[in-house]
Amino acid sequence: MKYTLSKVFTMRAEVTDRTLAVSEAFGVPLDDEQTYTVYENLEIEIASGDVVYILGDSGSGKSLLLKALKECTARAVSTSELEIDPDTTLVEGVGHDFNEAVRLLTLVGLNDAFLFLRKYRELSEGQKYRFQLAKMLDSDAEVFFIDEFCTLLDRDTAKLVAYNIQKVTRKLGKTLIVATPHSDLEKDLYPSLIIRKGLEKEVRVYRSDLRGECSLLGEIQLLEGSLADYKQLARFHYRNSKVTSPQKVFKLVHKEETVGVIVYTYPLLASAGRNAFTDRYKNATSEVAKLLNKEVSLISRIIIHPKYRGIGLGTKLIADTLPLTGKRYVEMLTTMGAFNPFAEKAGMVRVDYTPYDQYKALRNRLRLLGWDLKLANSRQYNLEMLSRLDKSTYEDVALKIIKKVRHLKGGGLKSTGSTTKKSKDLTVDDFSITQVAEMIKEILPRDRVYYVWENPKWHITSNFL
């Protein structure tokens, strides 16, 4: 679309003792109107899908130009028009249903189960920008206007936000027009059209074809890590922080801050996804267990600091560390994979499979006892329901849950002082009612995607057939 814009102000000073003094001292007439030209017959052509970067000093007329473009544009929305209740829970604030909400939030880099449940007022300034973009994407607008873009953010966060927003709008074919006094965002916003606004009617308009990755990626190092590094970021993961049987840990570091971590652990003995991919480990024997531990690693946790999400670090962390495991296969089970195919981008293969439902009988028992399983992901709800049971019923149900969950999730082992108990030897007294309430969350059905990577450089050293 072509725009031809002009904006001229006329001003006449009010006559006061002080303005008269200015007139007398500097020879500035008070009776004449003064004109100030912001832009005159400025021609701008903006194509669908453009990213437009309007920059210039404060007071140069950037906001006026942005406003004029908005007034001439159909199906447009600006952040100043968005109505966001500060108490809006993110997953309730966009989309017509749960799946659509998660898709939109994932698109803008808010792909975190904890963030889904946060209120808008609880977000950082960078996260608020991302949610505003999700709101604009949720509208029927084709052109997005953002004034004072990233002005209040620290410069690293500004670069991350700029990169994410241009990436999403380009992916969806939307047009993005931003105005800011900051000139350090070109390598992350990758604008196709740049408008440099100087004082008065001075303005330059030119196109750019620069494209690339986020500029901060070159500053991030991959290092070998430890569980201590994982624990620094564990609070950002939607599952509990406990990791069993770790093999290797790697971390991403930016300016001495850990911004990403991946934890590889020993694999589960039984895996429906693995069996759908290969029958090499199908028999549950001690020999197969040894072979699994030798040849297979499981990605148990991968966490990217919320500030750094959306620039490809998750994919990079997987792709760069898969060969470092020294294993024949690396596998991963993830719920987030249904919304974000980052593992596939890293070179892993998605495998369709029919999951084992080891907990079906337990869920049916809870239903008969009055559980609403839609609420059972709340530990408090489970505590309330468990406390209503008589002692005999509680002990029977709790023991079944303990033995099944500990066997499947924890390898059937529990440390008790200086000894270790197998799952068959566990008793109700080994766990508090709060721990049992937490375990109930583990038996709820989850749609998890199975991914596997086969090491192209693996050399078979085992004679096992």
Coordinates of N, CA, C and O in Angstrom, one line a residue, residues 284-418:
A284 N 11.9 -57.7 28.7 CA 12.3 -57.1 30.0 C 13.1 -58.1 30.8 O 12.7 -58.7 31.8
T285 N 14.4 -58.3 30.3 CA 15.3 -59.2 31.0 C 16.5 -58.3 31.6 O 16.6 -57.2 31.2
S286 N 17.3 -59.0 32.4 CA 18.4 -58.2 33.0 C 19.4 -57.9 31.9 O 20.1 -56.8 32.0
E287 N 19.6 -58.8 30.9 CA 20.5 -58.5 29.8 C 20.0 -57.3 29.0 O 20.8 -56.4 28.6
V288 N 18.7 -57.2 28.7 CA 18.1 -56.0 28.0 C 18.3 -54.8 28.8 O 18.6 -53.7 28.3
A289 N 18.1 -54.8 30.1 CA 18.3 -53.7 31.0 C 19.8 -53.2 30.9 O 20.0 -51.9 30.8
K290 N 20.7 -54.1 30.9 CA 22.1 -53.7 30.8 C 22.4 -53.0 29.4 O 23.1 -52.0 29.3
L291 N 21.8 -53.6 28.4 CA 22.0 -53.1 27.1 C 21.4 -51.7 26.9 O 21.9 -50.8 26.3
L292 N 20.2 -51.5 27.5 CA 19.5 -50.2 27.5 C 20.4 -49.1 28.1 O 20.6 -48.0 27.6
N293 N 21.0 -49.4 29.3 CA 21.8 -48.5 30.0 C 23.1 -48.1 29.2 O 23.6 -47.0 29.3
K294 N 23.5 -49.1 28.4 CA 24.7 -48.9 27.6 C 24.5 -48.1 26.4 O 25.3 -47.3 26.0
E295 N 23.3 -48.3 25.8 CA 23.0 -47.8 24.4 C 22.1 -46.6 24.3 O 22.0 -45.9 23.3
V296 N 21.3 -46.4 25.4 CA 20.2 -45.5 25.3 C 20.2 -44.4 26.4 O 20.6 -44.7 27.5
S297 N 19.9 -43.2 26.0 CA 19.8 -42.1 27.0 C 18.5 -41.4 26.8 O 17.9 -41.4 25.7
L298 N 17.9 -40.9 27.9 CA 16.6 -40.3 27.9 C 16.8 -38.8 28.2 O 17.4 -38.4 29.2
I299 N 16.2 -37.9 27.4 CA 16.2 -36.5 27.7 C 15.1 -36.3 28.8 O 13.9 -36.4 28.5
S300 N 15.5 -36.1 30.0 CA 14.5 -36.1 31.1 C 14.0 -34.7 31.3 O 12.9 -34.5 31.7
R301 N 14.9 -33.7 31.2 CA 14.5 -32.3 31.4 C 15.3 -31.4 30.3 O 16.4 -31.6 30.1
I302 N 14.5 -30.5 29.8 CA 15.2 -29.4 29.0 C 14.5 -28.1 29.4 O 13.2 -28.0 29.3
I303 N 15.2 -27.1 29.9 CA 14.6 -25.9 30.4 C 15.4 -24.7 29.8 O 16.6 -24.7 29.8
I304 N 14.6 -23.8 29.2 CA 15.2 -22.5 28.7 C 14.6 -21.4 29.6 O 13.4 -21.4 29.9
H305 N 15.5 -20.5 30.1 CA 15.0 -19.4 30.9 C 13.9 -18.7 30.1 O 14.1 -18.4 28.9
P306 N 12.8 -18.3 30.8 CA 11.7 -17.7 30.0 C 12.1 -16.5 29.2 O 11.5 -16.2 28.2
K307 N 13.0 -15.7 29.7 CA 13.5 -14.5 29.0 C 14.1 -14.9 27.6 O 14.0 -14.1 26.7
Y308 N 14.7 -16.1 27.5 CA 15.4 -16.4 26.3 C 14.7 -17.4 25.4 O 15.2 -17.9 24.5
R309 N 13.4 -17.6 25.7 CA 12.6 -18.5 24.8 C 12.2 -17.9 23.5 O 12.0 -16.7 23.4
G310 N 12.1 -18.7 22.5 CA 11.7 -18.3 21.2 C 12.8 -18.0 20.2 O 12.5 -17.7 19.0
I311 N 14.0 -18.0 20.6 CA 15.1 -17.7 19.7 C 15.8 -19.0 19.2 O 16.9 -18.9 18.6
G312 N 15.3 -20.2 19.5 CA 15.8 -21.4 19.0 C 16.8 -22.1 19.9 O 17.5 -23.1 19.5
L313 N 16.9 -21.7 21.2 CA 17.8 -22.3 22.1 C 17.5 -23.7 22.5 O 18.4 -24.6 22.7
G314 N 16.2 -24.1 22.6 CA 15.8 -25.4 22.9 C 16.3 -26.4 21.8 O 16.8 -27.4 22.1
T315 N 16.0 -26.0 20.5 CA 16.5 -26.8 19.4 C 18.0 -26.9 19.4 O 18.6 -28.0 19.2
K316 N 18.7 -25.8 19.6 CA 20.1 -25.8 19.6 C 20.7 -26.7 20.7 O 21.7 -27.4 20.5
L317 N 20.1 -26.6 21.9 CA 20.6 -27.3 23.0 C 20.5 -28.8 22.8 O 21.4 -29.6 23.1
I318 N 19.4 -29.3 22.2 CA 19.2 -30.7 21.9 C 20.2 -31.1 20.8 O 21.0 -32.1 20.9
A319 N 20.2 -30.3 19.6 CA 21.0 -30.7 18.5 C 22.5 -30.8 18.8 O 23.2 -31.7 18.4
D320 N 23.0 -29.8 19.6 CA 24.4 -29.7 19.9 C 24.9 -30.8 20.9 O 26.1 -31.1 21.0
T321 N 23.9 -31.3 21.7 CA 24.3 -32.2 22.8 C 24.0 -33.7 22.5 O 24.6 -34.6 23.1
L322 N 23.2 -34.0 21.5 CA 22.8 -35.4 21.2 C 24.1 -36.2 20.9 O 24.3 -37.3 21.5
P323 N 25.0 -35.7 20.1 CA 26.2 -36.5 19.8 C 27.2 -36.6 21.0 O 28.0 -37.5 21.1
L324 N 27.0 -35.7 22.0 CA 27.9 -35.7 23.2 C 27.5 -36.8 24.2 O 28.3 -37.1 25.1
T325 N 26.3 -37.4 24.0 CA 25.9 -38.5 24.9 C 26.7 -39.7 24.7 O 26.8 -40.5 25.7
G326 N 27.2 -40.0 23.5 CA 27.9 -41.2 23.2 C 27.0 -42.4 23.2 O 27.5 -43.6 23.2
K327 N 25.7 -42.2 23.0 CA 24.8 -43.3 23.0 C 24.3 -43.6 21.6 O 24.4 -42.8 20.7
R328 N 23.8 -44.8 21.4 CA 23.3 -45.3 20.1 C 21.9 -44.6 19.8 O 21.7 -44.1 18.7
Y329 N 21.1 -44.5 20.9 CA 19.8 -43.8 20.7 C 19.6 -42.8 21.9 O 20.1 -43.0 23.0
V330 N 19.0 -41.7 21.5 CA 18.5 -40.8 22.6 C 17.0 -40.6 22.4 O 16.5 -40.4 21.2
E331 N 16.2 -40.7 23.4 CA 14.8 -40.6 23.3 C 14.2 -39.6 24.2 O 14.9 -39.1 25.2
M332 N 13.0 -39.1 23.9 CA 12.4 -38.1 24.8 C 10.9 -38.3 24.7 O 10.3 -38.5 23.6
L333 N 10.2 -38.1 25.8 CA 8.8 -38.1 25.9 C 8.4 -36.7 26.4 O 8.9 -36.3 27.5
T334 N 7.5 -36.0 25.7 CA 7.2 -34.6 26.0 C 5.8 -34.3 25.7 O 5.2 -34.7 24.7
T335 N 5.1 -33.6 26.6 CA 3.8 -33.0 26.4 C 3.9 -31.8 25.5 O 3.0 -31.6 24.6
M336 N 4.9 -31.0 25.7 CA 5.0 -29.8 24.9 C 5.3 -30.0 23.4 O 5.0 -29.2 22.6
G337 N 5.7 -31.2 23.1 CA 6.0 -31.6 21.7 C 4.8 -31.5 20.8 O 4.8 -31.4 19.6
A338 N 3.6 -31.7 21.4 CA 2.3 -31.6 20.7 C 2.1 -30.2 20.2 O 1.3 -30.0 19.2
F339 N 2.7 -29.2 20.8 CA 2.4 -27.8 20.5 C 3.6 -27.2 19.8 O 3.5 -26.2 19.0
N340 N 4.8 -27.7 20.1 CA 6.1 -27.1 19.6 C 7.0 -28.2 19.1 O 7.6 -28.8 20.0
P341 N 7.2 -28.3 17.8 CA 8.1 -29.4 17.3 C 9.6 -29.1 17.4 O 10.3 -29.4 16.5
F342 N 10.0 -28.6 18.5 CA 11.4 -28.2 18.6 C 12.4 -29.4 18.5 O 13.5 -29.3 18.0
A343 N 11.9 -30.6 19.0 CA 12.8 -31.8 18.9 C 13.0 -32.2 17.5 O 14.1 -32.7 17.1
E344 N 12.0 -32.2 16.7 CA 12.1 -32.5 15.3 C 13.1 -31.6 14.6 O 13.9 -32.0 13.7
K345 N 13.0 -30.3 14.9 CA 13.9 -29.3 14.3 C 15.4 -29.7 14.7 O 16.3 -29.3 14.0
A346 N 15.6 -30.3 15.8 CA 16.9 -30.6 16.3 C 17.4 -31.9 15.7 O 18.6 -32.3 15.9
G347 N 16.6 -32.6 14.9 CA 17.0 -33.9 14.3 C 16.4 -35.1 14.8 O 16.8 -36.2 14.4
M348 N 15.6 -35.0 15.8 CA 14.9 -36.2 16.4 C 13.7 -36.6 15.5 O 13.2 -35.8 14.8
V349 N 13.3 -37.8 15.6 CA 12.2 -38.4 14.8 C 11.0 -38.6 15.7 O 11.1 -39.3 16.7
R350 N 9.8 -38.2 15.3 CA 8.6 -38.4 16.0 C 8.1 -39.8 15.7 O 8.0 -40.2 14.5
V351 N 7.8 -40.6 16.7 CA 7.3 -42.0 16.5 C 5.8 -42.1 17.0 O 5.6 -41.8 18.2
D352 N 4.9 -42.5 16.2 CA 3.5 -42.7 16.6 C 3.5 -44.0 17.4 O 4.1 -45.1 16.9
Y353 N 2.7 -44.1 18.5 CA 2.7 -45.3 19.3 C 1.4 -45.3 20.1 O 0.7 -44.2 20.3
T354 N 1.0 -46.4 20.6 CA -0.1 -46.6 21.5 C 0.4 -46.7 22.9 O 1.1 -47.7 23.2
P355 N 0.2 -45.7 23.7 CA 0.8 -45.7 25.1 C 0.2 -46.8 26.0 O -0.9 -47.2 25.9
Y356 N 1.1 -47.3 26.8 CA 0.6 -48.2 27.9 C -0.2 -47.4 28.9 O 0.2 -46.2 29.2
D357 N -1.3 -47.9 29.4 CA -2.1 -47.2 30.4 C -2.0 -48.0 31.7 O -2.9 -48.8 32.0
Q358 N -0.9 -47.8 32.4 CA -0.6 -48.6 33.6 C -1.5 -48.1 34.7 O -1.5 -48.8 35.8
Y359 N -2.1 -47.0 34.6 CA -2.8 -46.4 35.7 C -4.3 -46.5 35.6 O -5.0 -45.9 36.4
K360 N -4.8 -47.1 34.6 CA -6.2 -47.1 34.3 C -7.1 -47.6 35.5 O -8.1 -47.0 35.9
A361 N -6.6 -48.7 36.0 CA -7.4 -49.3 37.2 C -7.4 -48.4 38.4 O -8.4 -48.3 39.1
L362 N -6.2 -47.7 38.6 CA -6.2 -46.8 39.7 C -7.1 -45.6 39.5 O -7.8 -45.2 40.5
R363 N -7.2 -45.1 38.3 CA -8.1 -44.0 38.0 C -9.5 -44.4 38.2 O -10.4 -43.6 38.8
N364 N -9.9 -45.6 37.8 CA -11.2 -46.1 37.9 C -11.6 -46.2 39.4 O -12.7 -45.9 39.8
R365 N -10.6 -46.6 40.2 CA -10.9 -46.8 41.7 C -11.2 -45.4 42.3 O -12.1 -45.2 43.1
L366 N -10.4 -44.4 41.9 CA -10.6 -43.1 42.4 C -11.9 -42.5 42.0 O -12.6 -41.8 42.7
R367 N -12.3 -42.8 40.7 CA -13.7 -42.3 40.3 C -14.8 -42.9 41.1 O -15.7 -42.2 41.5
L368 N -14.6 -44.2 41.5 CA -15.7 -44.8 42.3 C -15.7 -44.2 43.7 O -16.7 -44.2 44.4
L369 N -14.6 -43.7 44.1 CA -14.5 -43.0 45.5 C -14.9 -41.5 45.4 O -14.8 -40.9 46.4
G370 N -15.3 -41.1 44.2 CA -15.9 -39.7 44.1 C -15.0 -38.7 43.5 O -15.3 -37.5 43.5
W371 N -13.8 -39.1 43.0 CA -12.8 -38.1 42.5 C -13.4 -37.6 41.1 O -13.9 -38.3 40.3
D372 N -13.2 -36.3 41.0 CA -13.4 -35.6 39.7 C -12.0 -35.5 39.1 O -11.2 -34.6 39.6
L373 N -11.6 -36.3 38.2 CA -10.3 -36.4 37.7 C -9.9 -35.1 37.0 O -8.7 -34.9 36.8
K374 N -10.8 -34.3 36.6 CA -10.5 -33.0 36.0 C -9.8 -32.1 37.0 O -9.1 -31.2 36.6
L375 N -10.1 -32.4 38.3 CA -9.6 -31.5 39.4 C -8.3 -32.2 40.0 O -7.7 -31.6 40.9
A376 N -8.0 -33.4 39.6 CA -7.0 -34.2 40.3 C -5.6 -33.7 40.1 O -4.7 -34.3 40.7
N377 N -5.4 -32.8 39.2 CA -4.1 -32.2 39.0 C -3.8 -31.2 40.1 O -2.7 -30.6 40.1
S378 N -4.7 -31.0 41.0 CA -4.5 -30.1 42.1 C -4.2 -31.0 43.4 O -5.0 -31.8 43.8
R379 N -3.0 -30.8 43.9 CA -2.6 -31.5 45.1 C -3.6 -31.2 46.3 O -3.9 -32.1 47.0
Q380 N -4.0 -30.0 46.4 CA -4.9 -29.6 47.5 C -6.3 -30.3 47.3 O -6.8 -30.8 48.3
Y381 N -6.8 -30.5 46.1 CA -8.0 -31.2 45.9 C -7.8 -32.7 46.3 O -8.7 -33.2 47.0
N382 N -6.7 -33.3 45.9 CA -6.4 -34.7 46.3 C -6.3 -34.8 47.8 O -6.8 -35.8 48.3
L383 N -5.7 -33.9 48.4 CA -5.6 -33.9 49.9 C -6.9 -33.9 50.5 O -7.2 -34.7 51.5
E384 N -7.8 -33.1 50.1 CA -9.2 -33.0 50.6 C -9.9 -34.3 50.4 O -10.6 -34.8 51.3
M385 N -9.8 -34.9 49.3 CA -10.5 -36.2 49.0 C -9.9 -37.3 49.8 O -10.6 -38.1 50.3
L386 N -8.6 -37.4 49.9 CA -8.0 -38.4 50.7 C -8.3 -38.3 52.2 O -8.5 -39.4 52.8
S387 N -8.4 -37.1 52.7 CA -8.8 -36.9 54.1 C -10.2 -37.4 54.4 O -10.5 -37.6 55.6
R388 N -11.0 -37.5 53.4 CA -12.4 -37.9 53.7 C -12.5 -39.5 53.8 O -13.6 -40.0 54.2
L389 N -11.5 -40.2 53.4 CA -11.6 -41.6 53.4 C -11.4 -42.2 54.8 O -10.6 -41.6 55.6
D390 N -12.0 -43.3 55.1 CA -11.7 -44.0 56.3 C -10.4 -44.6 56.3 O -9.8 -44.7 55.2
K391 N -9.8 -44.9 57.4 CA -8.4 -45.4 57.5 C -8.2 -46.6 56.6 O -7.1 -46.6 55.9
S392 N -9.0 -47.6 56.6 CA -8.8 -48.8 55.9 C -8.8 -48.5 54.4 O -7.9 -49.0 53.6
T393 N -9.8 -47.7 53.9 CA -9.8 -47.4 52.5 C -8.6 -46.6 52.1 O -8.0 -46.8 51.0
Y394 N -8.3 -45.6 52.9 CA -7.1 -44.8 52.6 C -5.8 -45.7 52.4 O -5.1 -45.5 51.4
E395 N -5.6 -46.6 53.4 CA -4.4 -47.4 53.3 C -4.4 -48.3 52.1 O -3.3 -48.5 51.5
D396 N -5.5 -48.8 51.8 CA -5.6 -49.7 50.6 C -5.3 -48.9 49.3 O -4.5 -49.3 48.5
V397 N -6.0 -47.8 49.1 CA -5.8 -47.0 47.9 C -4.4 -46.4 47.9 O -3.7 -46.4 46.8
A398 N -4.0 -45.8 49.0 CA -2.6 -45.2 49.0 C -1.5 -46.1 48.7 O -0.6 -45.8 48.0
L399 N -1.6 -47.4 49.2 CA -0.6 -48.4 49.0 C -0.5 -48.8 47.5 O 0.6 -48.9 47.0
K400 N -1.7 -48.9 46.9 CA -1.7 -49.2 45.5 C -1.0 -48.1 44.6 O -0.3 -48.3 43.7
I401 N -1.4 -46.9 45.0 CA -0.8 -45.7 44.3 C 0.7 -45.6 44.5 O 1.5 -45.5 43.5
I402 N 1.2 -45.8 45.7 CA 2.6 -45.7 46.1 C 3.4 -46.8 45.3 O 4.4 -46.4 44.7
K403 N 2.9 -48.0 45.4 CA 3.7 -49.1 44.7 C 3.8 -48.9 43.2 O 4.8 -49.1 42.6
K404 N 2.6 -48.5 42.6 CA 2.6 -48.4 41.2 C 3.4 -47.2 40.7 O 4.2 -47.3 39.8
V405 N 3.2 -46.1 41.3 CA 3.9 -44.8 40.9 C 5.4 -44.9 41.2 O 6.2 -44.6 40.3
R406 N 5.8 -45.4 42.4 CA 7.2 -45.5 42.7 C 7.9 -46.5 41.8 O 9.0 -46.4 41.4
H407 N 7.2 -47.6 41.4 CA 7.8 -48.6 40.5 C 8.0 -48.1 39.1 O 9.1 -48.3 38.6
L408 N 7.0 -47.4 38.6 CA 7.1 -46.9 37.2 C 7.9 -45.6 37.1 O 8.6 -45.3 36.1
K409 N 7.8 -44.7 38.1 CA 8.4 -43.4 38.0 C 9.8 -43.3 38.7 O 10.7 -42.6 38.2
G410 N 10.0 -44.1 39.7 CA 11.2 -44.0 40.5 C 12.1 -45.3 40.4 O 13.0 -45.4 41.3
G411 N 11.8 -46.1 39.5 CA 12.6 -47.3 39.4 C 12.3 -48.3 40.5 O 13.0 -49.3 40.8
G412 N 11.2 -48.0 41.3 CA 10.8 -48.9 42.4 C 11.6 -48.8 43.6 O 11.6 -49.6 44.5
L413 N 12.4 -47.7 43.7 CA 13.3 -47.6 44.9 C 13.0 -46.4 45.7 O 12.6 -45.3 45.2
K414 N 13.1 -46.5 47.0 CA 13.0 -45.3 47.9 C 14.0 -45.4 48.9 O 14.2 -46.4 49.6
S415 N 14.8 -44.3 49.1 CA 15.8 -44.2 50.2 C 15.1 -44.0 51.5 O 14.3 -43.1 51.6
T416 N 15.4 -44.8 52.5 CA 14.9 -44.6 53.8 C 16.1 -44.7 54.8 O 16.4 -45.7 55.3
G417 N 16.7 -43.5 55.1 CA 17.8 -43.5 55.9 C 19.0 -44.1 55.2 O 19.4 -43.7 54.1
S418 N 19.6 -45.1 55.8 CA 20.8 -45.7 55.2 C 20.4 -46.9 54.3 O 21.3 -47.6 53.8

